[in-house]
GROMACS .gro file of C-alpha atoms in nm:
model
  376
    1UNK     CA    1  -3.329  -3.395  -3.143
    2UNK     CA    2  -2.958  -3.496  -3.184
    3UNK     CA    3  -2.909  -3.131  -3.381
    4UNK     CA    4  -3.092  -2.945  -3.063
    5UNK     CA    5  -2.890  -3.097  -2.801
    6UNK     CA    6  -2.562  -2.962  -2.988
    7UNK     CA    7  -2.679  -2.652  -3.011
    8UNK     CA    8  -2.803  -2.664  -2.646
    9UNK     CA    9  -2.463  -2.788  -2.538
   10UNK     CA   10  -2.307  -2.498  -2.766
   11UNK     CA   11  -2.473  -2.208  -2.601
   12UNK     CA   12  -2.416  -2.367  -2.263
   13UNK     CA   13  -2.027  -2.343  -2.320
   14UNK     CA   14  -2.004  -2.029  -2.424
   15UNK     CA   15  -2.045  -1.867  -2.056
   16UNK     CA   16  -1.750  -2.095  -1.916
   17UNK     CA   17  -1.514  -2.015  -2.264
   18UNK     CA   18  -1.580  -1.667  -2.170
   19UNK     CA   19  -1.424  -1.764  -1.818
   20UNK     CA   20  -1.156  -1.933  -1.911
   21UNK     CA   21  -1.061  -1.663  -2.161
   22UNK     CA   22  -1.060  -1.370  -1.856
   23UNK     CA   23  -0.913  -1.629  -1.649
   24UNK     CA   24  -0.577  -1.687  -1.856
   25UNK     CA   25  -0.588  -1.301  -1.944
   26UNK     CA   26  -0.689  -1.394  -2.302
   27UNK     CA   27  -0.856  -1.092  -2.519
   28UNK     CA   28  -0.883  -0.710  -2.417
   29UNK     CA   29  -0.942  -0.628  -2.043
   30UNK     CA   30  -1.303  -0.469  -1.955
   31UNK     CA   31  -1.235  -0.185  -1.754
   32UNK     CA   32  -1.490   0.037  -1.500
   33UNK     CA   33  -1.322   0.341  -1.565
   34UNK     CA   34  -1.075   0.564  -1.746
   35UNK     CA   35  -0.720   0.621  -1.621
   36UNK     CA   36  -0.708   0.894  -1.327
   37UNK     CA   37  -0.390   1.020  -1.197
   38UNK     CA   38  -0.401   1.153  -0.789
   39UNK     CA   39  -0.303   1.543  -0.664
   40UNK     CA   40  -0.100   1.542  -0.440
   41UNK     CA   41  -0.203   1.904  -0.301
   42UNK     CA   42  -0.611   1.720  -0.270
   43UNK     CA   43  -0.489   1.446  -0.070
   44UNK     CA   44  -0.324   1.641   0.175
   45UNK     CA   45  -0.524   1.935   0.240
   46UNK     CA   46  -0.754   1.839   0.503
   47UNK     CA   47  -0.509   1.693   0.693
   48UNK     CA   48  -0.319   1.973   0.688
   49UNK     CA   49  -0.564   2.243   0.745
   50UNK     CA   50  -0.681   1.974   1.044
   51UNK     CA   51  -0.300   1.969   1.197
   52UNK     CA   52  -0.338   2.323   1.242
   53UNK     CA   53  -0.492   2.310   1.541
   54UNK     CA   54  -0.204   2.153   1.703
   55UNK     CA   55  -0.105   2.501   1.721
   56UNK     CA   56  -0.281   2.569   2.039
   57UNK     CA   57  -0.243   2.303   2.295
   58UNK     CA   58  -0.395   2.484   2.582
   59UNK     CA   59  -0.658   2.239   2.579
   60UNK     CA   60  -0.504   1.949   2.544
   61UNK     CA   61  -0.556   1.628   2.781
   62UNK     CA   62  -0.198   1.455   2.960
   63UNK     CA   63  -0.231   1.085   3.018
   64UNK     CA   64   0.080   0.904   3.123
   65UNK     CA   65   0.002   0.529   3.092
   66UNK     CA   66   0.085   0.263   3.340
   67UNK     CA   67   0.110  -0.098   3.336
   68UNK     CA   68  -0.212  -0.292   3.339
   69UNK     CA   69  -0.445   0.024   3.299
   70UNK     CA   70  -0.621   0.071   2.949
   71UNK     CA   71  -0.662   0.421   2.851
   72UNK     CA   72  -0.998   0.513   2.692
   73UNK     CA   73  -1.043   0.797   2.504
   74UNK     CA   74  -1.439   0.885   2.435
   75UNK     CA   75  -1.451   1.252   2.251
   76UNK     CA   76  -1.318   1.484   2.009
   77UNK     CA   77  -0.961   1.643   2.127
   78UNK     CA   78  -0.619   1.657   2.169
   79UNK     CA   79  -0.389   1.387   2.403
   80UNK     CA   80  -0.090   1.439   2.494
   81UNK     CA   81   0.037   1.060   2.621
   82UNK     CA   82   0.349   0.970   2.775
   83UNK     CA   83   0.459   0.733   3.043
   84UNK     CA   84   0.652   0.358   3.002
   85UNK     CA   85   0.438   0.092   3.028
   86UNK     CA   86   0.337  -0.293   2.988
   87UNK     CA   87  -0.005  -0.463   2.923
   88UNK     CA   88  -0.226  -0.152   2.788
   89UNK     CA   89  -0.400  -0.056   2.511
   90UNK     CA   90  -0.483   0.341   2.411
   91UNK     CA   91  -0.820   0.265   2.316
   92UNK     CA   92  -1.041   0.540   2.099
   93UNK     CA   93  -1.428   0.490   2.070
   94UNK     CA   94  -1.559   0.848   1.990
   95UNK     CA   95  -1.850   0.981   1.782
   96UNK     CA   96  -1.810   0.940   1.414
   97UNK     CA   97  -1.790   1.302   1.357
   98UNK     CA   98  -1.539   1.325   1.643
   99UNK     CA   99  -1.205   1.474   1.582
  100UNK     CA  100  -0.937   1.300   1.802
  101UNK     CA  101  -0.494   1.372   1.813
  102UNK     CA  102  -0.259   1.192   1.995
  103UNK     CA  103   0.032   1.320   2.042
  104UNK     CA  104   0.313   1.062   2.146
  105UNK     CA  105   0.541   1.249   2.411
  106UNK     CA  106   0.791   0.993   2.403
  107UNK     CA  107   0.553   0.728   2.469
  108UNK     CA  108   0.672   0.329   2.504
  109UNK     CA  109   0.430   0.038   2.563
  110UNK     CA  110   0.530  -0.291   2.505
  111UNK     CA  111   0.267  -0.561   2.486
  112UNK     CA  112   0.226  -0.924   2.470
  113UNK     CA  113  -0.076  -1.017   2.293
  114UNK     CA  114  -0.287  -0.679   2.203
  115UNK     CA  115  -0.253  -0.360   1.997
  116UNK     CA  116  -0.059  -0.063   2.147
  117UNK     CA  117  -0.342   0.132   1.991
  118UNK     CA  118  -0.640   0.096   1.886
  119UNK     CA  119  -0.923   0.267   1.713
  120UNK     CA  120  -1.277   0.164   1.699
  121UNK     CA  121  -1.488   0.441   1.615
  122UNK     CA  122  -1.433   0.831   1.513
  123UNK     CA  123  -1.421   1.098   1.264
  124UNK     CA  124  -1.062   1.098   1.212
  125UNK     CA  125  -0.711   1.066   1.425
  126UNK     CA  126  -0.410   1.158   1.407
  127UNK     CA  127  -0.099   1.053   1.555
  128UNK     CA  128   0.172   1.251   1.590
  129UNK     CA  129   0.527   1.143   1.754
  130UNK     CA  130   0.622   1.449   1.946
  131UNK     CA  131   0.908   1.271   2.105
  132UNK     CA  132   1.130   0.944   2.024
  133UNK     CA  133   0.862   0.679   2.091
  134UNK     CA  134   0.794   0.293   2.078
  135UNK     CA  135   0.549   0.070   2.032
  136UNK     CA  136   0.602  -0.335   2.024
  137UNK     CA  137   0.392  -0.638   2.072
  138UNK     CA  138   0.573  -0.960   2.153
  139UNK     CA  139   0.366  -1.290   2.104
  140UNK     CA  140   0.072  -1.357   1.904
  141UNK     CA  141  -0.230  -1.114   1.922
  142UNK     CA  142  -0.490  -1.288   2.087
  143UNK     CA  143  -0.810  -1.369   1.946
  144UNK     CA  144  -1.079  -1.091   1.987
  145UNK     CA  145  -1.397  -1.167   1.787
  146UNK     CA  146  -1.525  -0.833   1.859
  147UNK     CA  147  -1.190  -0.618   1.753
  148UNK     CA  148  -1.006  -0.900   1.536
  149UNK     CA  149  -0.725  -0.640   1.575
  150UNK     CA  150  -0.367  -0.754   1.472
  151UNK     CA  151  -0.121  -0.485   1.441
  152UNK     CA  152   0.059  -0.253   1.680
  153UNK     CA  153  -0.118   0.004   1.560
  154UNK     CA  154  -0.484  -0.088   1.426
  155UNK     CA  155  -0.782   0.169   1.301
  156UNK     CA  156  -1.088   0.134   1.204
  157UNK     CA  157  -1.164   0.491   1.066
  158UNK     CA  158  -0.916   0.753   0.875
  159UNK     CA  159  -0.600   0.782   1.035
  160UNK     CA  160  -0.330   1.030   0.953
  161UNK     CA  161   0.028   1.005   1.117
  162UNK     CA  162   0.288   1.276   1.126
  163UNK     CA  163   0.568   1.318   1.344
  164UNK     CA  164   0.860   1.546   1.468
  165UNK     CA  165   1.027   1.281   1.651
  166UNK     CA  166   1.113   0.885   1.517
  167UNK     CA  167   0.849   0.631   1.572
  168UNK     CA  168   0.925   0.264   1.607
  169UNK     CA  169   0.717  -0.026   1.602
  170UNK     CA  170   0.769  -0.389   1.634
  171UNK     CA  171   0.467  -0.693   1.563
  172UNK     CA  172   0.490  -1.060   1.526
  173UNK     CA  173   0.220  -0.980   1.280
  174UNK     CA  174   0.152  -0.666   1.128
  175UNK     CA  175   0.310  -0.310   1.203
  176UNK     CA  176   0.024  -0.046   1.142
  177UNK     CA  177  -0.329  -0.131   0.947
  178UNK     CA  178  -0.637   0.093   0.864
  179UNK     CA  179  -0.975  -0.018   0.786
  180UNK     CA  180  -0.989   0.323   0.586
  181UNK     CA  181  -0.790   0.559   0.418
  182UNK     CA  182  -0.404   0.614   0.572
  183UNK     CA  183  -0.207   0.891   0.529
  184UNK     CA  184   0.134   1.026   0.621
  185UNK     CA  185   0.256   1.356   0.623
  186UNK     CA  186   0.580   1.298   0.752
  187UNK     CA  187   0.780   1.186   1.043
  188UNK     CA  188   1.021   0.901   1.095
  189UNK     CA  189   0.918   0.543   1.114
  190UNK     CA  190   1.126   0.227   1.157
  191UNK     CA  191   0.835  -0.063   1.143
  192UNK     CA  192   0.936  -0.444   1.192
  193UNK     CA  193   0.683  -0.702   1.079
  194UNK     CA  194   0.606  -1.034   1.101
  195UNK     CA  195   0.365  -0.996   0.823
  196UNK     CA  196   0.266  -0.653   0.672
  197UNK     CA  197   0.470  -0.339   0.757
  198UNK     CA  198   0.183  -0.123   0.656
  199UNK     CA  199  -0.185  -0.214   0.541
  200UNK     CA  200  -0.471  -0.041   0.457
  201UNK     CA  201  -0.818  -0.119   0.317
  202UNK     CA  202  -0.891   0.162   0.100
  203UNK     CA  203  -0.541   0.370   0.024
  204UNK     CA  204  -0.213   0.478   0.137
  205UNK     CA  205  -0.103   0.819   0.061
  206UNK     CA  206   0.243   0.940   0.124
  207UNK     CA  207   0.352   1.328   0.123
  208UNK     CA  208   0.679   1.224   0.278
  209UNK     CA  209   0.900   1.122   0.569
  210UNK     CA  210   1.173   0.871   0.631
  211UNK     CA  211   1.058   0.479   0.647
  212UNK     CA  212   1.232   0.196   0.755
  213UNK     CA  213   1.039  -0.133   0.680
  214UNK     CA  214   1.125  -0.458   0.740
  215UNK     CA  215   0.851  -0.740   0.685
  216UNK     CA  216   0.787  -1.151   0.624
  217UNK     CA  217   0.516  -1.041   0.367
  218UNK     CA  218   0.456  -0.684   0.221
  219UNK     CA  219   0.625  -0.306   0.271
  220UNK     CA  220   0.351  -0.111   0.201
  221UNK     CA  221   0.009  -0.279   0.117
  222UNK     CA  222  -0.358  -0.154  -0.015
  223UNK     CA  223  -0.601  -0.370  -0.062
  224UNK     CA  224  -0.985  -0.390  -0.042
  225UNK     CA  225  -1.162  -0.722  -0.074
  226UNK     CA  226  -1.449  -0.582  -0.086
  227UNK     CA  227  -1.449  -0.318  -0.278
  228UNK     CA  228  -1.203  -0.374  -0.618
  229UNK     CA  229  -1.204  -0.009  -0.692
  230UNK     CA  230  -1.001   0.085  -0.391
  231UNK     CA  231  -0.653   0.007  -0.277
  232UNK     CA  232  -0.429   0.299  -0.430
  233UNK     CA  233  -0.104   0.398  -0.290
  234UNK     CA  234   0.059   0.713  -0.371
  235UNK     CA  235   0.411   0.849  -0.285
  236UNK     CA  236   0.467   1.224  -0.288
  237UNK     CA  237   0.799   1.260  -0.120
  238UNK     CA  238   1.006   1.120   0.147
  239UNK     CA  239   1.262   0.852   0.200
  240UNK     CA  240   1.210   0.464   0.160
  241UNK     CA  241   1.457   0.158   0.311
  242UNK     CA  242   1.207  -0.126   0.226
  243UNK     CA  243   1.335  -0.498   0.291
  244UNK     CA  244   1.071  -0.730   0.257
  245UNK     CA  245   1.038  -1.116   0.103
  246UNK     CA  246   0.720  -1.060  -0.052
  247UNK     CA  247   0.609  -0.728  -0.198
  248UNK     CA  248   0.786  -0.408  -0.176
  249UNK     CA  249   0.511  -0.179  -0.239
  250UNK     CA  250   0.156  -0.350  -0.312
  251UNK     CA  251  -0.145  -0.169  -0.439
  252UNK     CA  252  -0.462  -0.314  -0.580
  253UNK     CA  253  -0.585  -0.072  -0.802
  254UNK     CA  254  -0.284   0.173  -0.870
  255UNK     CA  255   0.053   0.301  -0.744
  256UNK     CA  256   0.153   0.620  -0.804
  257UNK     CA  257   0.494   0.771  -0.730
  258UNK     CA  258   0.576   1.149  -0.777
  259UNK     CA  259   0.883   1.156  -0.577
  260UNK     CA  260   1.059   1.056  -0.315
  261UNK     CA  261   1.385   0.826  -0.296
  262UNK     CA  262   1.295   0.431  -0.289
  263UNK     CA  263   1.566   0.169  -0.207
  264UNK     CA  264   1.361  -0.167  -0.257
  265UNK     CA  265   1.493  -0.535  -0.176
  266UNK     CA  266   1.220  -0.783  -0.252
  267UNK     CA  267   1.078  -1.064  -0.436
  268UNK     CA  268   0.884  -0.824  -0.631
  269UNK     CA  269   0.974  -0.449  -0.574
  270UNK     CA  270   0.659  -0.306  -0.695
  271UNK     CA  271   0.296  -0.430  -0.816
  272UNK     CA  272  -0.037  -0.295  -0.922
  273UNK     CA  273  -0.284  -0.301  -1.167
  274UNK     CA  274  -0.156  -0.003  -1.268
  275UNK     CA  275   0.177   0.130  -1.159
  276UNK     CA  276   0.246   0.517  -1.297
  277UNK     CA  277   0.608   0.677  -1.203
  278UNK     CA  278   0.594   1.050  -1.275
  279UNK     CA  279   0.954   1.111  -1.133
  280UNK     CA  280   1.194   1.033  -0.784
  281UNK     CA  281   1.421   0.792  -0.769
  282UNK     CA  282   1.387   0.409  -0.748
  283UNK     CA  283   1.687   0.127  -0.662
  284UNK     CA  284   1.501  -0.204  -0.692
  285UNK     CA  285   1.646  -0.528  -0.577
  286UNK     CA  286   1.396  -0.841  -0.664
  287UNK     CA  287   1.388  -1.155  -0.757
  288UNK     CA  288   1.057  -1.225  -0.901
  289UNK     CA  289   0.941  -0.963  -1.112
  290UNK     CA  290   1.105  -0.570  -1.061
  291UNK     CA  291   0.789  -0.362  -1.163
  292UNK     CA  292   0.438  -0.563  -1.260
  293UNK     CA  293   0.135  -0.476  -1.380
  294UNK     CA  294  -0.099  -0.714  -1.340
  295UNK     CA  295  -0.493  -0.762  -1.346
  296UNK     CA  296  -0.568  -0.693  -0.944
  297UNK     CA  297  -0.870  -0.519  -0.966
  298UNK     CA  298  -1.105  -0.455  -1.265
  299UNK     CA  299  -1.071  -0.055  -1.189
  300UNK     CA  300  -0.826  -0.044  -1.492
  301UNK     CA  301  -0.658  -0.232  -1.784
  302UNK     CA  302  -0.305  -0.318  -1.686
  303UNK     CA  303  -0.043  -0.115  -1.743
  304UNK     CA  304   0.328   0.070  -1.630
  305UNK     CA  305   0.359   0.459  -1.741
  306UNK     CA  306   0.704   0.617  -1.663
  307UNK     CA  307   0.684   0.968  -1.754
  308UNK     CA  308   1.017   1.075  -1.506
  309UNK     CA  309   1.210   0.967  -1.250
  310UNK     CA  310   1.526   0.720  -1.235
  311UNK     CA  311   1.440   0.340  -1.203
  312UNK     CA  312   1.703   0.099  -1.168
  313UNK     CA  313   1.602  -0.250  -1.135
  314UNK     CA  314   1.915  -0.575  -1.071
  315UNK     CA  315   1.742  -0.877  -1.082
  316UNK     CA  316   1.833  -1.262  -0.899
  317UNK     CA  317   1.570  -1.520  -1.001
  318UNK     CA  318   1.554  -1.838  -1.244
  319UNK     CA  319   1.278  -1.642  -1.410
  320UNK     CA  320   1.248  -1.279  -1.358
  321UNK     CA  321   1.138  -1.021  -1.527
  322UNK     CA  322   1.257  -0.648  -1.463
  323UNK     CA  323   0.944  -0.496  -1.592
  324UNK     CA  324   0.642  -0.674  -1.648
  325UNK     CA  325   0.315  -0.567  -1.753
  326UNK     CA  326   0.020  -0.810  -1.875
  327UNK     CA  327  -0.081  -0.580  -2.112
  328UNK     CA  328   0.011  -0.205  -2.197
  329UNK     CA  329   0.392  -0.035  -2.105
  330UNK     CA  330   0.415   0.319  -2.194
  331UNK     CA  331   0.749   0.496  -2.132
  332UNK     CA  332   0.742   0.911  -2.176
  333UNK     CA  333   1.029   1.017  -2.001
  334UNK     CA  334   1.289   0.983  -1.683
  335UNK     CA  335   1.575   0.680  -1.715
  336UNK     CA  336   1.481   0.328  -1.691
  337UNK     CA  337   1.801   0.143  -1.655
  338UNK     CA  338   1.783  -0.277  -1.579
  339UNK     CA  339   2.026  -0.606  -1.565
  340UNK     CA  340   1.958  -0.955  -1.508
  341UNK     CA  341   1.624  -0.966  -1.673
  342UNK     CA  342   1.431  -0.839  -1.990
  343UNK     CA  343   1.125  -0.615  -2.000
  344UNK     CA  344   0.799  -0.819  -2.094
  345UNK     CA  345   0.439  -0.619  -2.217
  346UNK     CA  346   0.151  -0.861  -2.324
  347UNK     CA  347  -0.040  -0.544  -2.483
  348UNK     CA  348   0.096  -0.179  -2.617
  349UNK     CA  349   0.409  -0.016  -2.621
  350UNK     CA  350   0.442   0.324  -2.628
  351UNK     CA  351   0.807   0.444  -2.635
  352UNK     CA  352   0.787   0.768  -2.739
  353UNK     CA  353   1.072   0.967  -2.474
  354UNK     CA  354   1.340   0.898  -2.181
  355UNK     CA  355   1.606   0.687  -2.169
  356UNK     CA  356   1.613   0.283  -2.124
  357UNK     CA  357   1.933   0.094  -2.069
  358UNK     CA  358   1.915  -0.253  -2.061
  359UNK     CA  359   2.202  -0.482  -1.901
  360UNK     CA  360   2.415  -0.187  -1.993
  361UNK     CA  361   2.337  -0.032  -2.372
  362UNK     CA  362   2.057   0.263  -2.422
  363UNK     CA  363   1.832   0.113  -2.652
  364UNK     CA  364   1.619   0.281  -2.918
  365UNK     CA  365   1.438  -0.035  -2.942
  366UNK     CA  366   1.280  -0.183  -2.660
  367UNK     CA  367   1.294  -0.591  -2.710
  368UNK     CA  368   0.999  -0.714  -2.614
  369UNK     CA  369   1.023  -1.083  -2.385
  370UNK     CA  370   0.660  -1.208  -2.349
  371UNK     CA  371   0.533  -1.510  -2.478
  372UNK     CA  372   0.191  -1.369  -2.457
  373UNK     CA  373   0.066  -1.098  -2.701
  374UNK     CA  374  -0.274  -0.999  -2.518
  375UNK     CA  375  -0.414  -0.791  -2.860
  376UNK     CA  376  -0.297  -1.062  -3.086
   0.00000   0.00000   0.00000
């Protein structure tokens, strides 16, 4: 009986080892699917083909907003608000197959408690700033069981900005979230935050445009808690003045930059489960870790792949670490160039092109300064 019980008590521990080992990142990572890079031309695409019809505005709708009086915007179209304004909300609640634009004609409402905009239910939106325009909340967003809004700017279905004219925004809390997929296709955006400066559920996808973000928390942020295969961010282009004291860029599945120039002061400039640089130009500031890989979703195994681009990373901590992946770091191409801290890969290396200079020298050798060996 003695003899049964151990092996009873045996088999019984062997689900919690199992835990403990995934837990402290011990053995190889089980991963849902293989490695898939994003196109830029497929992201963009619809939205572009969709911004076309901004090229007729004979039918469009002018609202000019005034204090006090919500506007509410029920069907597919295109609006054209202005006007200077206190206490109101640009509310959408159209069809789900309902194609809605609002075009920002140097629009400013500034609000105390509630988004400047707000989208409940459609196809897709867009918002385009057609002239200099502002949107900022001053005090807490209320409490609103039914919306649980809290950003300036707050969607609950696809939403697309572009812009020919700046766009600022300014929230004790967060700047501009989507329940969906967000996209930009340009424009100019200086975004103030109390928490987030950007957030969206599913992804964030970037052709280009010039960004100003200033945050308590994250720059840019993609995350899906219910749902662990989405939360992908992808840069195609543009300009990027992050300044946050959390994340700089934050993506829970991947982040992917093409291009683009990124100046990044953070605690950590950049993190992912997978983090792929295929070229622009990156000047990261942080003081926890520069570039990390770690295990934020089970989409993929951990790892950083520079194939081009220039990354310089300075780092200010007790213990940072420039580059940082819990398991694989493959470098192909472009220049990696860091000071003040090591680079640290708990998996593979693959070094097999580019250039990396650490705390001055090119090496030819890349010291490795984990403590961890994951495939030990």
């Amino acid at each position: 009986m003695k003899q049964f019980r151990k092996h009873r008590l045996a088999l019984l521990l062997i689900p919690v080892l199992l835990i403990c080992a995934s837990a402290f990142g011990l053995g190889a990572y089980t991963v849902s699917k293989e490695p898939s890079t994003l196109k830029k031309a497929a992201l963009f695409a619809e939205a572009e083909r969709d911004l076309d019809a901004l090229a007729d505005l004979s039918g469009a709708k002018l609202i000019t907003v005034r204090d006090g009086q919500d506007v509410d915007i029920g069907e597919a179209g295109i609006w054209i608000i202005d006007g200077d304004a206190s206490d109101v909300t640009v509310n959408v609640e159209a069809p789900g197959d309902a194609v809605v634009y609002l075009l920002l004609k140097g629009l400013r409402i500034e609000n105390r408690d509630r988004p400047c905009i707000y989208v409940g239910s459609a196809g897709k939106v867009y918002l385009v700033a057609t002239g200099d325009s502002r949107l900022a909340v001053s005090k807490a967003f209320r409490k609103d069981p039914g919306r649980k809004a809290n950003a300036v700017v707050y969607s609950r279905t696809e939403l697309t900005l572009h812009g020919e004219a700046p766009l600022t925004v300014d929230s004790p809390k967060n700047g501009i979230v989507c329940r969906d997929k967000l996209r930009f296709l340009g424009g100019e955006y200086t975004i103030t935050a109390g928490s987030k400066a950007v957030a969206a559920d599913n992804a964030i996808w970037i052709a280009g445009g010039d960004f100003r973000l200033k945050a308590k928390t994250d720059g840019l942020h993609a995350e899906n808690e219910d749902d662990g295969m989405q939360g992908s961010i992808y840069i195609g282009g543009g300009s990027f003045d992050i300044d946050v004291a959390d994340d700089g860029i934050h993506g829970q599945t991947m982040v992917q930059i093409d291009d683009g120039r990124l100046a990044i002061t953070a605690d950590e400039g950049i993190e992912s489960t997978w983090v792929l640089i295929n070229g622009g130009e990156m000047d990261i500031h942080a003081s926890g870790d520069g570039i990390n890989a770690g295990r934020k979703s089970d989409a993929y195994r951990p790892r950083i792949e520079i194939n081009g681009g220039s990354v310089t990373v300075v780092m200010d901590g007790e213990d940072p670490d420039a580059i940082d992946s819990n398991a694989d770091l493959i470098i192909t191409g472009g220049t990696v160039n860091v000071s003040g801290a090591g680079i640290d890969w708990d998996g593979k290396l693959e070094f097999t092109g580019g250039t990396v200079i650490i705390e001055g020298e090119a090496v030819s050798e890349i010291p490795n300064t984990s403590t961890h060996r994951l495939d030990e």
